[in-house]
Coordinates of C-alpha atoms in Angstrom, one line a residue:
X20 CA 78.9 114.3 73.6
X21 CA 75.9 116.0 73.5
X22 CA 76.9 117.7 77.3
X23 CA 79.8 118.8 75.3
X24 CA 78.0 119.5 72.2
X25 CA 75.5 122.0 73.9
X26 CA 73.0 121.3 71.5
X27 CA 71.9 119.0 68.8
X28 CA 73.7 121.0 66.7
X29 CA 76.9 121.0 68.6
X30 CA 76.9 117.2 68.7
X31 CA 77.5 117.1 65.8
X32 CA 79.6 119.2 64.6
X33 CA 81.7 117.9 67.5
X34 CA 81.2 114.0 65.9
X35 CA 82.5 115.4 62.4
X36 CA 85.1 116.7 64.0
X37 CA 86.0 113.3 66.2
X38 CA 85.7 111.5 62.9
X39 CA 87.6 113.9 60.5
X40 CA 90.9 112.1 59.2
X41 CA 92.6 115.2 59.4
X42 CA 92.0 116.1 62.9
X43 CA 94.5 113.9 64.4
X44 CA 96.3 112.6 67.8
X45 CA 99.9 113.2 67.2
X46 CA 98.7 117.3 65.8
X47 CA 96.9 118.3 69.4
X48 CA 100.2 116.4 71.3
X49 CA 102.5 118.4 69.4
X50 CA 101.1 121.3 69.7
X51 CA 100.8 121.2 73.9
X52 CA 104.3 119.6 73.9
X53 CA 105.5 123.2 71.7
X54 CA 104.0 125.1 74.2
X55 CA 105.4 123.2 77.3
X56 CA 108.5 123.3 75.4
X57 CA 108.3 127.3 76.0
X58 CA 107.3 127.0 79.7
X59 CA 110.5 124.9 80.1
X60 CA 113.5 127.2 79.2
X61 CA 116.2 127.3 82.2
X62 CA 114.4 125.3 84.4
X63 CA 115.1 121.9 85.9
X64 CA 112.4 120.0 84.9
X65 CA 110.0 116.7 86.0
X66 CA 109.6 114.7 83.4
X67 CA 106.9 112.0 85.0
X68 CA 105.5 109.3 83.0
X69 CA 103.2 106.9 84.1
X70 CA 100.7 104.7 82.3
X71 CA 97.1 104.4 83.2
X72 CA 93.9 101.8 82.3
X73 CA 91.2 103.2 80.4
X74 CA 89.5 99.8 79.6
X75 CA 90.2 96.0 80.9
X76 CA 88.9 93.2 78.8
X77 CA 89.9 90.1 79.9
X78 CA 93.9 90.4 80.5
X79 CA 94.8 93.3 77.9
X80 CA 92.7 96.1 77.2
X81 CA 93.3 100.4 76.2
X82 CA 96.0 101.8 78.2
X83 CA 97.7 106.0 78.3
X84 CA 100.4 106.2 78.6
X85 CA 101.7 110.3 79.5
X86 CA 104.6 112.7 80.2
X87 CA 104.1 115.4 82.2
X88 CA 106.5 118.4 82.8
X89 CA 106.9 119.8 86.4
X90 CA 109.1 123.1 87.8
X91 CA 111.7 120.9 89.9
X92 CA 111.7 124.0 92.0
X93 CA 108.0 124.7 93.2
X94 CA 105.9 121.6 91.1
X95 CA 104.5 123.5 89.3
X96 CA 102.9 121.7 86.2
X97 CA 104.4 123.3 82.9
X98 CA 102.3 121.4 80.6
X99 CA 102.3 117.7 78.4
X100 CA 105.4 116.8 77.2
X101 CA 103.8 114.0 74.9
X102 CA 101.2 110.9 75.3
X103 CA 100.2 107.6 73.4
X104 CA 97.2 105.4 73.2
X105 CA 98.3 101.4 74.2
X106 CA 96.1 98.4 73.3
X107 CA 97.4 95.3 75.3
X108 CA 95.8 91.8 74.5
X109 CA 97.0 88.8 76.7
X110 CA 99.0 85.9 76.3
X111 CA 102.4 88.0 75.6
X112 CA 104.5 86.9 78.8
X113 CA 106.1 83.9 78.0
X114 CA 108.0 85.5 74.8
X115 CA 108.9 89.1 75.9
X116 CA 112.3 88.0 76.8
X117 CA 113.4 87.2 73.6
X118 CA 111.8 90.6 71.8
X119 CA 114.6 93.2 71.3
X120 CA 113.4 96.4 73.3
X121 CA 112.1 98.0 70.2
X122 CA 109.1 95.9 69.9
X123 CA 108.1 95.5 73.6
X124 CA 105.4 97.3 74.4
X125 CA 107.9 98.6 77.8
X126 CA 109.8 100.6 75.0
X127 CA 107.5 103.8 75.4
X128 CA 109.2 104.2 78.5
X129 CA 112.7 104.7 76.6
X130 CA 110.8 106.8 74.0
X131 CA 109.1 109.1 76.7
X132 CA 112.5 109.7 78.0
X133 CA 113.8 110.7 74.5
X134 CA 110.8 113.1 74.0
X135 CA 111.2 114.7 76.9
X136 CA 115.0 115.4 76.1
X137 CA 113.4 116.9 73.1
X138 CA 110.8 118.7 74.1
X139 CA 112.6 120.2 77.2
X140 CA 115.7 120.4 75.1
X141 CA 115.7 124.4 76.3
X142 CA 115.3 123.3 80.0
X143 CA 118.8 123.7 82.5
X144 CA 118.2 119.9 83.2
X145 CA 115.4 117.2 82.9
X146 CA 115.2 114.5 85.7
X147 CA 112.9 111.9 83.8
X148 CA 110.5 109.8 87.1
X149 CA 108.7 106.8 86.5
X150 CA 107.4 104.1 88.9
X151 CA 108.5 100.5 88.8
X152 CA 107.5 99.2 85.3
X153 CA 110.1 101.3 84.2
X154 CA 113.0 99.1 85.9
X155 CA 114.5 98.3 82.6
X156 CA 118.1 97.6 82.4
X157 CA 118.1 99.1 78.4
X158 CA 116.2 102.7 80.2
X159 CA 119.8 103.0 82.3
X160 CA 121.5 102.0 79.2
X161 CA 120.4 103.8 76.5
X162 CA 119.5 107.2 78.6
X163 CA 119.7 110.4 76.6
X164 CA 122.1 113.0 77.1
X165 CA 121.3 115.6 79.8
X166 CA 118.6 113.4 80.8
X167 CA 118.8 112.1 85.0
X168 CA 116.6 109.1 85.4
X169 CA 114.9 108.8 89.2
X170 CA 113.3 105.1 89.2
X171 CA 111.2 103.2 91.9
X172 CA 113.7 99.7 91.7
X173 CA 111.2 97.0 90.9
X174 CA 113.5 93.8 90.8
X175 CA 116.9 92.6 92.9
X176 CA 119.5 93.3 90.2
X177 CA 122.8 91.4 90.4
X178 CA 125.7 94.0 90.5
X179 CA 129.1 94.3 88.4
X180 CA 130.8 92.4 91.6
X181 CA 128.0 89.9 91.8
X182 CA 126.4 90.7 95.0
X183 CA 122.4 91.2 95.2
X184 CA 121.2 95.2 94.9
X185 CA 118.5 94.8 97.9
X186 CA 120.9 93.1 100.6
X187 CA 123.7 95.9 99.9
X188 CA 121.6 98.4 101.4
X189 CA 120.0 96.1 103.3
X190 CA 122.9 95.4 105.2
X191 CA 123.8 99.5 105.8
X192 CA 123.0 101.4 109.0
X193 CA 120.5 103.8 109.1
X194 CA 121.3 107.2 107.7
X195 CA 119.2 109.4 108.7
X196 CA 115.7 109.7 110.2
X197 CA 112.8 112.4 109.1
X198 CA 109.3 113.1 109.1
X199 CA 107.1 112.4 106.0
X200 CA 103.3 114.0 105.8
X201 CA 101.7 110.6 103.4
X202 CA 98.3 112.4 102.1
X203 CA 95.5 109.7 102.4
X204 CA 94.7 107.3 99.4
X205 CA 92.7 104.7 98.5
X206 CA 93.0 102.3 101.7
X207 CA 95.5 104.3 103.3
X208 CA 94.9 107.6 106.3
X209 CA 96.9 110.1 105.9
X210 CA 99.7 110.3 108.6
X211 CA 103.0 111.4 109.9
X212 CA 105.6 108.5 108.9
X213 CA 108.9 108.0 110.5
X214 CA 111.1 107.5 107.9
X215 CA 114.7 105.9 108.0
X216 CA 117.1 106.7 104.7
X217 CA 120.3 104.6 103.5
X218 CA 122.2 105.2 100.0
X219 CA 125.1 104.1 98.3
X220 CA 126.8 104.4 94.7
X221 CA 126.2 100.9 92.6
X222 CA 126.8 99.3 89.3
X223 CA 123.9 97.2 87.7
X224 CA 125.3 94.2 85.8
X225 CA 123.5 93.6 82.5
X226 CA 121.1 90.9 82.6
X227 CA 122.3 87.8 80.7
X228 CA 119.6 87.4 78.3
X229 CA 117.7 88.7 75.5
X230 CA 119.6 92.0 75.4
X231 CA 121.3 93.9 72.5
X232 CA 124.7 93.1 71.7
X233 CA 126.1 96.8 72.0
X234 CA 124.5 97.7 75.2
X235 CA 127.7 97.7 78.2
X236 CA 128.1 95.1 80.3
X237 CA 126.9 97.2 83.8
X238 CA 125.5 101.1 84.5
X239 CA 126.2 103.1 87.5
X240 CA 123.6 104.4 89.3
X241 CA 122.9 105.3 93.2
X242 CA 120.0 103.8 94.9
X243 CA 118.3 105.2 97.8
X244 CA 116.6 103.3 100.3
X245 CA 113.8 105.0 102.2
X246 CA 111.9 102.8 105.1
X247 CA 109.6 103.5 107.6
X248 CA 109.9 102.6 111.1
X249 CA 106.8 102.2 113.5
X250 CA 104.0 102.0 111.4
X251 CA 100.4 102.2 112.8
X252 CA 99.0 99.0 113.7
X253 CA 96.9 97.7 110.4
X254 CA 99.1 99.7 108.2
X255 CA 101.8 99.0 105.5
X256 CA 104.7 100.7 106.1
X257 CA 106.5 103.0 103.8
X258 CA 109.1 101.5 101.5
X259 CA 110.7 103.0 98.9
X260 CA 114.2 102.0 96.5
X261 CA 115.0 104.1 94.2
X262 CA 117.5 104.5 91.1
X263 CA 118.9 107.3 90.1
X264 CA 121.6 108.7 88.0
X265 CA 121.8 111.7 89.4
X266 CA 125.0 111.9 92.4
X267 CA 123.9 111.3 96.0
X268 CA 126.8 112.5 98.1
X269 CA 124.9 113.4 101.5
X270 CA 122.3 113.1 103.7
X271 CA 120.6 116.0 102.6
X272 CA 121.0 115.4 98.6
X273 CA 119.2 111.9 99.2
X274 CA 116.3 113.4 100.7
X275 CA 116.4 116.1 97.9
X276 CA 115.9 113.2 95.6
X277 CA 113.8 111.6 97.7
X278 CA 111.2 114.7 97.6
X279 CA 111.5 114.8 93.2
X280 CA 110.3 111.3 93.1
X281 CA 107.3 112.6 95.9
X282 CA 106.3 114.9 92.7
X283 CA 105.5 111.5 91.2
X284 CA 102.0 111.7 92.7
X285 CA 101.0 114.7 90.2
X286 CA 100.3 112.1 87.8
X287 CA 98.7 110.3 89.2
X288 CA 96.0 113.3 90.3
X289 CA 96.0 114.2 86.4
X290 CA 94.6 110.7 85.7
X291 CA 92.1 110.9 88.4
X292 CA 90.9 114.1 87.0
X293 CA 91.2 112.5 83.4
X294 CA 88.7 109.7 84.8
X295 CA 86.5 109.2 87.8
X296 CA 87.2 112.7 89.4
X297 CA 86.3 114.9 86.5
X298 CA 86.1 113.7 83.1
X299 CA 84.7 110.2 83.5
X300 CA 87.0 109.6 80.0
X301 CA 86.4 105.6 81.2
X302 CA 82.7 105.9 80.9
X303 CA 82.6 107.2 77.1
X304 CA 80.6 105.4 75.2
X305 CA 82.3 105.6 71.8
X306 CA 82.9 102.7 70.2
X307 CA 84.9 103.2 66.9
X308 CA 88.4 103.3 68.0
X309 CA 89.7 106.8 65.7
X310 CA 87.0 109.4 67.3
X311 CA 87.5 107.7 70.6
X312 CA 91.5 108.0 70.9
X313 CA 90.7 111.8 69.3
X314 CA 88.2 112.6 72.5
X315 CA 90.9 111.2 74.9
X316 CA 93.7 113.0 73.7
X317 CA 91.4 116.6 74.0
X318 CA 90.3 115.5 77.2
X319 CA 93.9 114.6 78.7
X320 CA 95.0 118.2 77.4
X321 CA 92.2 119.3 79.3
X322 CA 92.4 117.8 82.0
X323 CA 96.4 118.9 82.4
X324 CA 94.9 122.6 82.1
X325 CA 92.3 121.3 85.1
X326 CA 94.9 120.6 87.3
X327 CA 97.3 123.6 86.7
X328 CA 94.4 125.3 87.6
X329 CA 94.1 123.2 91.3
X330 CA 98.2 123.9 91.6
X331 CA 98.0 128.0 90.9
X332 CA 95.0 128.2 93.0
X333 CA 97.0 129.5 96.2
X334 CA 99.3 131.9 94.6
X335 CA 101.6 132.1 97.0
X336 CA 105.2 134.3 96.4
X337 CA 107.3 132.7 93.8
X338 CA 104.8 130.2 92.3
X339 CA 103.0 132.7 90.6
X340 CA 102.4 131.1 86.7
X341 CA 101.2 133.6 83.9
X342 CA 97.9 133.1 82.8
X343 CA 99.4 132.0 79.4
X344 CA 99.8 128.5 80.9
X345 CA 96.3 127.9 80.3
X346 CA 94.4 130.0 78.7
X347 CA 95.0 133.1 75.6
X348 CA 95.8 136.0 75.8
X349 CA 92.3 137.0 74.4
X350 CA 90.7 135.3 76.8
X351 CA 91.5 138.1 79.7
X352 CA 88.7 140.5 79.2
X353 CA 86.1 137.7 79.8
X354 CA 87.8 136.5 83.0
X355 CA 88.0 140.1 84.3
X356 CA 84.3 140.4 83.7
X357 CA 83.8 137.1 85.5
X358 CA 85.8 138.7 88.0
X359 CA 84.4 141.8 88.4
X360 CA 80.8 139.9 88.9
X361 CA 82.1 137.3 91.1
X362 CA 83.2 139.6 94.0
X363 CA 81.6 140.2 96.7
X364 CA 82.2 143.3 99.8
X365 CA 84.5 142.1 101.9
X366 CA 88.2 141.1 101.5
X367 CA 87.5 137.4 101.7
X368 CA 85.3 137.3 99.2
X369 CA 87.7 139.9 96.5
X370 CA 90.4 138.0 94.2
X371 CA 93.7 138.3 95.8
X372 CA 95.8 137.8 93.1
X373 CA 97.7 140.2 90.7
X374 CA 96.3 140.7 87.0
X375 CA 97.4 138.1 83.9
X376 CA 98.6 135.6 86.6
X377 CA 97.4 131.9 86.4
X378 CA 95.9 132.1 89.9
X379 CA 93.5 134.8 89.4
X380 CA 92.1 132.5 87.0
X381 CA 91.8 130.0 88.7
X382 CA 89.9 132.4 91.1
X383 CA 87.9 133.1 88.7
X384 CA 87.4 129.4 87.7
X385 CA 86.3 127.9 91.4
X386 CA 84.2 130.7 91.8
X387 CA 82.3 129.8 88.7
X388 CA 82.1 125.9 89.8
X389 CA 80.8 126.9 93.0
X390 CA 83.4 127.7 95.3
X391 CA 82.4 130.6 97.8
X392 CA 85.5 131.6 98.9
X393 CA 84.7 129.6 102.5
X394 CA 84.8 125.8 103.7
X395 CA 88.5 124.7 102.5
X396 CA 90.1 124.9 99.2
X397 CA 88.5 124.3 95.7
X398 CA 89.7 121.0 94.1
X399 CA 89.8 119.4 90.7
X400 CA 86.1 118.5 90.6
X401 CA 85.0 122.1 91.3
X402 CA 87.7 123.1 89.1
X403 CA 86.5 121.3 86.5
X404 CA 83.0 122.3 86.6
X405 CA 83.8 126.6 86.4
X406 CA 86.4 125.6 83.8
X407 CA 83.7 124.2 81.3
X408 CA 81.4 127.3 82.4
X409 CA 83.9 129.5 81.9
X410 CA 84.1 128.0 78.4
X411 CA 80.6 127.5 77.8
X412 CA 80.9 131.8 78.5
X413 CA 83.3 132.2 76.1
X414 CA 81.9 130.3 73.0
X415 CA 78.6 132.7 73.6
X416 CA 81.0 135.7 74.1
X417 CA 82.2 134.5 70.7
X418 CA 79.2 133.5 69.0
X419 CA 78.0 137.4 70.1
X420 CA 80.7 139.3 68.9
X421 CA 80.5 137.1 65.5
X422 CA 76.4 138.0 65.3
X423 CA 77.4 141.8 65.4
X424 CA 80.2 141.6 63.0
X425 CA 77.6 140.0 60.5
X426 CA 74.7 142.4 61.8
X427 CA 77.2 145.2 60.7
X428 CA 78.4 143.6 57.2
X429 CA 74.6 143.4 56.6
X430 CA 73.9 147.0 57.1

């Protein structure tokens, strides 16, 4: 807070505001989701959700859960699509089954489909992608219109002619081989997997328990089974089932698939940035739970600009975003300055990208955190650091231009 604040003074006013009534959640989400909602028109877009840990106590603790909108085309992130604030507490297990849907706390998956057939409403289609807590029978069911689901399968289903899911494809023959570059993780190398692919059309019989009367007694969906064959000694090897709605008539159109569910991983990047790569939101030291659930909702809109920032950084030819993704439109004159002081003589060290374009601020912006132009590409961290100077510029830019209006009212 008081990094933020910049002063004592700016601490807090920026406590007042984390503890005014009328400074809420649900007002800062709807305003990014209106503007995603613009960014969306005529594309096919990403809806990924994904829910992360902010704080475990003991078996429950705070959980965010986020959608995040991605061009299907180029992954480019459009902006948040909408967000919530969890609090889980333990001992819930044993009666989930007999809870209708609408008071489990797995229901935010079904509403963060529904808001992203909302919010993307203008959009040529929406493929909604979630990892395996979204398995849920009533997602499949209950899917809004226009709205393809792409789902990481999490349990053997039973099928409308009473076979298992897992030993159908399991019992398929190969369908085609590629290569897969797997970026190192936690625990994992990065390396070249050989991947095998099987797919086939299915219905999912509805579970025989604790589900709503109305819902229909199976879905159709096609499952896509992606293996990998000869993994490195020591290593896990690649294994991915996936449901989808969406038609897979070929080799080439499960592969397709295969690579939107890949875009998966953007989320998971945002929360990284959100927490121990950037914002350290974990750490925060805010007790009272209001202003604390206020910070973390400005910080995860922040930290979606951070990583539009890390995506647009390259430029390349038709993934050029405007510069209206992530900042205003008054904010151009300052990042031409910054430009203009940032450059050095030769080419390498000159900002190769066109005026008003998204990467040229994010030039701009890695330059500022520290970036020289040399030694590999700038990522979220350094990002991060010449966004908040870049800020920390424009509220003195502002407080300037204030001080002479009022020097000139005076005389």
């Amino acid at each position: 807070m008081r990094r933020l604040g910049g002063s004592r003074a700016g601490e807090i006013r920026l406590t007042r505001l984390l503890r005014n009534e009328a400074f809420s959640c649900e007002e800062m989400l709807a305003e990014a989701a209106e503007r995603t909602a613009e960014r969306c028109v005529g594309r096919h877009v990403l809806a990924i959700q994904e829910t992360t840990v902010l704080r475990s106590e003991g078996g429950g603790g705070e959980y965010l859960h986020a959608v995040l909108a991605l061009d299907a085309q180029d992954g480019a992130i459009l902006g948040l699509i909408g967000g919530c604030l969890l609090e889980r507490t333990g001992g819930r297990r044993a009666a989930r089954r007999s809870v209708p849907i609408e008071e489990k706390e797995s229901f935010r998956w079904l509403e963060g489909a529904d808001h992203a057939a909302s919010v993307c409403a203008g959009a040529a289609s929406v493929t909604v992608i979630a990892d395996r807590e979204s398995d849920i029978f009533e997602a499949f069911a209950l899917r809004p219109e226009r709205v393809e689901l792409l789902v990481r399968a999490a349990h053997d289903r039973a099928l409308a002619d009473g076979d298992a899911l897992f030993a159908r494809a399991d019992a398929l023959p190969a369908m085609g081989r590629a290569e897969l570059d797997l970026p190192a993780r936690p625990g994992r190398r990065r390396r070249i997997a050989q991947l095998e692919i099987r797919f086939l059309p299915a219905r999912i019989a509805r579970p025989k328990s604790g589900l709503r009367a109305d819902l229909p007694e199976s879905v159709a969906v096609h499952m896509i089974d992606v293996r990998e064959v000869n993994p490195p000694a020591g290593e896990a090897p690649i294994h991915w089932r996936l449901l989808t709605t969406h038609a897979v008539v070929s080799e080439t159109n499960a592969w397709e698939i295969v690579d939107l569910y890949r875009q998966r991983w953007a989320i998971e990047q945002l929360f990284r940035v959100l927490k121990s790569a950037g914002f350290d939101i974990e750490n925060v030291q805010i007790e009272e739970k209001a202003p604390r659930d206020r910070l973390i909702t400005a910080t995860l809109i922040a930290a979606v600009c951070i990583q539009q920032l890390v995506h647009a950084r390259d430029g390349g030819p038709g993934t050029l975003r405007p510069l209206s993704d992530a900042f205003e439109p008054e904010d151009i004159p300052l990042i031409e300055a910054c430009c203009a002081d940032l450059e050095g003589k030769t080419e390498r060290q000159k900002n190769p990208h066109p005026k008003g374009s998204l990467a040229r601020a994010a030039w701009v912006c890695a330059r500022l955190g520290g970036w020289t132009g040399y030694y590999g590409k700038p990522g979220p961290v350094v990002m991060l650091q010449g966004w908040l100077e870049f800020q920390a510029m424009k509220r003195g830019t502002n407080l300037m231009m204030r001080q002479s209006q009022q020097d000139n009212t005076d005389v």
